[in-house]
CSV table of C-alpha atoms and ligand atoms in Angstrom, one decimal:
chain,number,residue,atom,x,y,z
O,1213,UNK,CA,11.2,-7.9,38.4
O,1214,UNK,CA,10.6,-8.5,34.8
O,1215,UNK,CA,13.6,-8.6,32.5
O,1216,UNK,CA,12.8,-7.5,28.7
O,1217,UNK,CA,14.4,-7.6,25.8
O,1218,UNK,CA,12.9,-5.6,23.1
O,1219,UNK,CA,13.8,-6.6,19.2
O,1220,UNK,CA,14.0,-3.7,16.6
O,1221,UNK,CA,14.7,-3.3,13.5
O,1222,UNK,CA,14.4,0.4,12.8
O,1223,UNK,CA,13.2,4.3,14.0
O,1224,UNK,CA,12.2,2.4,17.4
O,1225,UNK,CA,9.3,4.8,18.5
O,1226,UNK,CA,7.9,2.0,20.1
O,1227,UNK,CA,10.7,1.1,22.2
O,1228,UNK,CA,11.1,4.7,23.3
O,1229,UNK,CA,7.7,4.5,24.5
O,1230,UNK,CA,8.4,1.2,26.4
O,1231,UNK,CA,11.6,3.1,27.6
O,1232,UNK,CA,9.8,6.1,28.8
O,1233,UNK,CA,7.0,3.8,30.5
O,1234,UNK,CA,9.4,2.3,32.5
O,1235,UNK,CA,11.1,6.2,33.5
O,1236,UNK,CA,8.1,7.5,34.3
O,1237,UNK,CA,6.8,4.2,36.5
O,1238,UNK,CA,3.9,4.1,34.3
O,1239,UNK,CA,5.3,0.2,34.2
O,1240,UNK,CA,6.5,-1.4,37.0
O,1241,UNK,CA,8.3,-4.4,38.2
O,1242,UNK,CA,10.4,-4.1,34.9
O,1243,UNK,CA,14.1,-3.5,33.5
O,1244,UNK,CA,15.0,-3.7,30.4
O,1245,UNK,CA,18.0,-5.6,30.0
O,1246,UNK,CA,18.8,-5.2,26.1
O,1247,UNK,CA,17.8,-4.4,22.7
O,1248,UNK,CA,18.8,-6.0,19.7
O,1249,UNK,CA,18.8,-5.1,16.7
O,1250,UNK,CA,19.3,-7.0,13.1
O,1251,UNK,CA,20.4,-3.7,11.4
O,1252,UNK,CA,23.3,-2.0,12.9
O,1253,UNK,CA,22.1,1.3,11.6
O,1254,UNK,CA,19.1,1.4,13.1
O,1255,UNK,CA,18.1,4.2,15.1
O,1256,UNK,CA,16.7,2.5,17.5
O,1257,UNK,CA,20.2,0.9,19.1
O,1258,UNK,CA,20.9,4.9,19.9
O,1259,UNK,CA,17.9,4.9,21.7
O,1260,UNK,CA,18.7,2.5,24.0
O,1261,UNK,CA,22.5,4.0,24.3
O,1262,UNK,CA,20.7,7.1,25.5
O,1263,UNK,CA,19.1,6.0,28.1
O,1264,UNK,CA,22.1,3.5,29.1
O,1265,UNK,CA,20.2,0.5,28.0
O,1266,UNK,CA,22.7,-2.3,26.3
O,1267,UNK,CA,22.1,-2.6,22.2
O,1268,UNK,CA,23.0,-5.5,20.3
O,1269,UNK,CA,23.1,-6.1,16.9
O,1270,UNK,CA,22.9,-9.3,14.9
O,1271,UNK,CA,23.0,-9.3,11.6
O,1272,UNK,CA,21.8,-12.7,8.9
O,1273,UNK,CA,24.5,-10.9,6.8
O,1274,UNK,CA,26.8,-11.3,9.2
O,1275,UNK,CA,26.5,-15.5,8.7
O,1276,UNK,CA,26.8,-18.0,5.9
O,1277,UNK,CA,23.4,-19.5,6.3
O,1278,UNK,CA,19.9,-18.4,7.9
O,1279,UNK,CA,20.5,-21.9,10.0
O,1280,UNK,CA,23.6,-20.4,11.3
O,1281,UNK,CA,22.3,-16.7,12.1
O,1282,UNK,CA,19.2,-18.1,14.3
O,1283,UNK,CA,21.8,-20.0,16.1
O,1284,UNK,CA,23.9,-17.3,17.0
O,1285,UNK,CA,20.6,-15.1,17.3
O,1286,UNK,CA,19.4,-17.4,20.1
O,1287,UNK,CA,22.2,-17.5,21.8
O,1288,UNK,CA,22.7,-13.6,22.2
O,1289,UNK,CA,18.9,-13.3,23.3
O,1290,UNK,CA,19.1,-16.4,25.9
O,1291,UNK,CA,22.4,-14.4,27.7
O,1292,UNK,CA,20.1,-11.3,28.4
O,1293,UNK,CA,18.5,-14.3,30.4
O,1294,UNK,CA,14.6,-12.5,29.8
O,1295,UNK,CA,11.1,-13.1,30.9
O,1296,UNK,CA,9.5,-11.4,28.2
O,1297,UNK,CA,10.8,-10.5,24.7
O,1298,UNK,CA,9.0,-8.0,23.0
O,1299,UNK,CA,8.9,-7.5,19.3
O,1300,UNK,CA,8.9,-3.4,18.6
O,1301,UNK,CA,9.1,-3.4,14.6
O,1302,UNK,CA,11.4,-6.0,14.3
O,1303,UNK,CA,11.1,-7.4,10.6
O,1304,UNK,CA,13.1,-11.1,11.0
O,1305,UNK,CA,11.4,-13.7,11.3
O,1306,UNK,CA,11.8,-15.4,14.6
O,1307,UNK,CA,13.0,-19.2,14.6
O,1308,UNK,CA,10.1,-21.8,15.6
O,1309,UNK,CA,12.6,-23.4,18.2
O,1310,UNK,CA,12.5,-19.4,19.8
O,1311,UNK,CA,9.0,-19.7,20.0
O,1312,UNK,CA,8.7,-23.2,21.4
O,1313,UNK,CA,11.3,-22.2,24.3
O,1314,UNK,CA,9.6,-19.0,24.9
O,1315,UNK,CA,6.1,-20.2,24.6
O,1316,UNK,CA,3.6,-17.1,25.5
O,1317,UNK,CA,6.6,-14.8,26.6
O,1318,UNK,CA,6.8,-13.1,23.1
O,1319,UNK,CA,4.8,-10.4,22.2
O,1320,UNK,CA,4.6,-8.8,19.3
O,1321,UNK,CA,2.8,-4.6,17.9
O,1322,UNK,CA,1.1,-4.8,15.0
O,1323,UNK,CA,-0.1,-1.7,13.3
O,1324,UNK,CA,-3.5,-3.0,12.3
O,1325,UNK,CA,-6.6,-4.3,14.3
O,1326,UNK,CA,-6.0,-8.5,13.3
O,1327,UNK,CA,-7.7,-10.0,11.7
O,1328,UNK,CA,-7.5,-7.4,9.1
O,1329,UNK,CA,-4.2,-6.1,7.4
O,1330,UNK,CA,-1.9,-9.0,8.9
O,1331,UNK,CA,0.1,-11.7,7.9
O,1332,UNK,CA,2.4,-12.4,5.3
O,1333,UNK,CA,3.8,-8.9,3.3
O,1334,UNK,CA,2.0,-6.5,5.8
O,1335,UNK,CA,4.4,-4.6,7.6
O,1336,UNK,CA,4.9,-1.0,8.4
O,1337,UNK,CA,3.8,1.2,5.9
O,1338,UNK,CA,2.0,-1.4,3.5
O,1339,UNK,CA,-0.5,-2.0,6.0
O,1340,UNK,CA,-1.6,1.9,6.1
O,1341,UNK,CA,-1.3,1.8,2.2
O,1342,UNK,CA,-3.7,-1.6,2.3
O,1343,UNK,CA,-6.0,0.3,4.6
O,1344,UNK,CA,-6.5,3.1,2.5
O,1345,UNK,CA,-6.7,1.2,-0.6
O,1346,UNK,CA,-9.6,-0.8,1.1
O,1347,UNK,CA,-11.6,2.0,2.0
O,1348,UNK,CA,-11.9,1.3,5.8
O,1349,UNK,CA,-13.0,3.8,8.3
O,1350,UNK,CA,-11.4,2.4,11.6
O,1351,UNK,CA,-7.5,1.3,11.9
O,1352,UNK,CA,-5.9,0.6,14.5
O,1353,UNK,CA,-3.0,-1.3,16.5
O,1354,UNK,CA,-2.5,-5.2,17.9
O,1355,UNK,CA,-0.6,-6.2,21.1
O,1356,UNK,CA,-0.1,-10.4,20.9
O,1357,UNK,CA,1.7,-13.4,21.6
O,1358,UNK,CA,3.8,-14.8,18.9
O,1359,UNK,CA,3.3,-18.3,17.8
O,1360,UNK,CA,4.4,-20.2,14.8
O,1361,UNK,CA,1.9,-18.2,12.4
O,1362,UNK,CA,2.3,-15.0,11.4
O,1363,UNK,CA,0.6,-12.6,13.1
O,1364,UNK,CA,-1.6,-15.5,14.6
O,1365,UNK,CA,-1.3,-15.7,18.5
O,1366,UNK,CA,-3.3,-14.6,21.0
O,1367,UNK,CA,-4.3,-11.5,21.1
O,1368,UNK,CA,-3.6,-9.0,24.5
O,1369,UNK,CA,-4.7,-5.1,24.0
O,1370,UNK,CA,-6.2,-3.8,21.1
O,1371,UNK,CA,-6.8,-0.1,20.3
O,1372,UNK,CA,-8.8,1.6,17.3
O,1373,UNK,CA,-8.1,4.7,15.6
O,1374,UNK,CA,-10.6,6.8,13.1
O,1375,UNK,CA,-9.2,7.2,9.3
O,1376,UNK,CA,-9.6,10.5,8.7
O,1377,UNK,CA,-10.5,12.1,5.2
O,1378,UNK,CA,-7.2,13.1,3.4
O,1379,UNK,CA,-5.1,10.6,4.9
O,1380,UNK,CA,-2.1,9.6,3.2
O,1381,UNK,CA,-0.2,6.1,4.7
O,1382,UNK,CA,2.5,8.4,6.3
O,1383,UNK,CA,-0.3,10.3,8.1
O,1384,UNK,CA,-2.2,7.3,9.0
O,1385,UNK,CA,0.7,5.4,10.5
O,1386,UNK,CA,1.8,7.9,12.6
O,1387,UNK,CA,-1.8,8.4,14.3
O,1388,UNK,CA,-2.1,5.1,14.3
O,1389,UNK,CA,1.8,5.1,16.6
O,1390,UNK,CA,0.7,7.9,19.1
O,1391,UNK,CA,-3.0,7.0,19.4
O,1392,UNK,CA,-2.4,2.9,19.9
O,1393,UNK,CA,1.1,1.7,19.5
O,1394,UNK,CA,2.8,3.9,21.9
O,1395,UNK,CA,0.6,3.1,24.4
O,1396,UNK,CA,-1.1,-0.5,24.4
O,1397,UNK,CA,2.1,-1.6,24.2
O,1398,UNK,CA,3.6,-0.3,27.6
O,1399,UNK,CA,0.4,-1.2,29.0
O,1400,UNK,CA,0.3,-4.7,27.5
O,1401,UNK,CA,4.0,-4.8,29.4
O,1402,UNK,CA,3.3,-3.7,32.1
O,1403,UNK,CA,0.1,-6.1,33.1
O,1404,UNK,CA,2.6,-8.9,32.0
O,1405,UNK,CA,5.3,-6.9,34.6
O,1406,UNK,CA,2.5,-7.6,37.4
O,1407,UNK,CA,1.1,-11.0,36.7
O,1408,UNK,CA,-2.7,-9.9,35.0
O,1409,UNK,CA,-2.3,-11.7,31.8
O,1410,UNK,CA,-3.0,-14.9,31.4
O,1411,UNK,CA,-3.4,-17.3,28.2
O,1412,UNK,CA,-6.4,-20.3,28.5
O,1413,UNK,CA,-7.5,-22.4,25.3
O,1414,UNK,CA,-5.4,-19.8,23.4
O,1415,UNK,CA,-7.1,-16.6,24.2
O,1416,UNK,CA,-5.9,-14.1,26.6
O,1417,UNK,CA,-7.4,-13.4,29.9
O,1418,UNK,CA,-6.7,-10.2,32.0
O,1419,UNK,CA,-7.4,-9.7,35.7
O,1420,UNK,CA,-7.4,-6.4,36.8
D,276,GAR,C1,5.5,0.0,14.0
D,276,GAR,O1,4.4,0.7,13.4
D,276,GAR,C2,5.1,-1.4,14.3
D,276,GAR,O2,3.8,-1.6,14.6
D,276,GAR,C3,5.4,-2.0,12.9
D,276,GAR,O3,6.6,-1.4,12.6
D,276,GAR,C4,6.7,-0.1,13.1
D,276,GAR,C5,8.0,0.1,13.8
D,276,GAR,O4,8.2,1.5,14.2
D,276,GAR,N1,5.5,-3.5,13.0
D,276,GAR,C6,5.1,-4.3,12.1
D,276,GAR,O5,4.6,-3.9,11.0
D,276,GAR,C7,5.2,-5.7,12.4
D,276,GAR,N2,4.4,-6.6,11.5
D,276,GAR,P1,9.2,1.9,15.3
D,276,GAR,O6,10.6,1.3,14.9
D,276,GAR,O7,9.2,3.4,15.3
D,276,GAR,O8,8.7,1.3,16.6
């Protein structure tokens, strides 16, 4: 059984989709065994309430000093004890001595196909405004591992989506959510949750 712990910062339509997934058996072999969250407001914490799955929140408010908050941070994700963490629109950065303990067992949705749109400053809606802005036909959405880059690590699943004429960023990003996000990432999880993914020379390889 795979234990997750998903990381949000807001709506969390993503983690309802990992939530529903795992309802519906459409991925198996996994429990979720928290959320947390770095805002307590966020939306997605009542998602996980509803469907009796704990939510955490910690806060870099909540602590003197960034050095301070990853401490604490760390410490609330290593007592969920999980195999994988996955990243659902959360917007902290995650400390390097995270990433070198959980080497290949973070993974991260992007909203864009990587290369393009990623890195530093594109987030949510900024990378459907960059998209528009550039002109380009295809979007799309990004399942990878996290390593000490920004949206650098290997990548899992990727899914492409058609701009169509008219679109505004809102429009864009929510095709974008129900044609790729909402489901390469349950399906990234759940070939994880059964043993299919595996990372060689840093690139992914999946076995079916
Ligand atoms: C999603 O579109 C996700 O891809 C994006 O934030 C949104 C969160 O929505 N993540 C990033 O931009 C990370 N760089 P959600 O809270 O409804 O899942």
């Amino acid at each position: 059984m795979l234990n997750v712990v998903v990381l949000v910062s807001g709506g969390g339509t993503n983690l309802q989709a990992i939530i529903d997934a795992v309802e519906s058996g459409a991925i198996t072999n996994t429990k979720i065994t928290g959320v947390i969250s770095n805002n307590k407001n966020a939306y997605a914490l009542e998602r996980a309430e509803n469907h009796g799955v704990r939510g955490l929140c910690v806060s870099p408010k909540g602590y003197a000093s960034r050095e301070e908050f990853n401490e604490k941070f760390m410490e609330t994700v290593d007592e969920l004890k999980p195999d994988l963490i996955v990243l659902a629109g959360f917007l902290v950065v995650i400390p390097p001595a995270m990433i070198e303990k959980y080497r290949n067992r973070i993974i991260n949705i992007h909203p864009s196909l990587i290369p393009s749109f990623c890195g530093t400053g594109f987030y949510g809606l900024k990378v459907h405004e960059a998209a528009l802005a550039r002109g380009v036909k295809v979007v799309g959405a990004t399942v990878h591992f996290v390593d000490e880059g920004t949206d650098t690590g290997p990548i899992i699943l990727q899914k492409a989506v058609e701009v169509q004429q008219g679109d505004t960023p809102e429009m864009l990003q929510r095709r974008v959510m129900e044609q790729a996000e909402w489901k390469i990432l349950p399906q990234a999880i759940n070939l994880i949750a059964n043993g299919k993914v595996r990372v060689e020379n840093g690139k992914v390889n999946i076995t079916e």
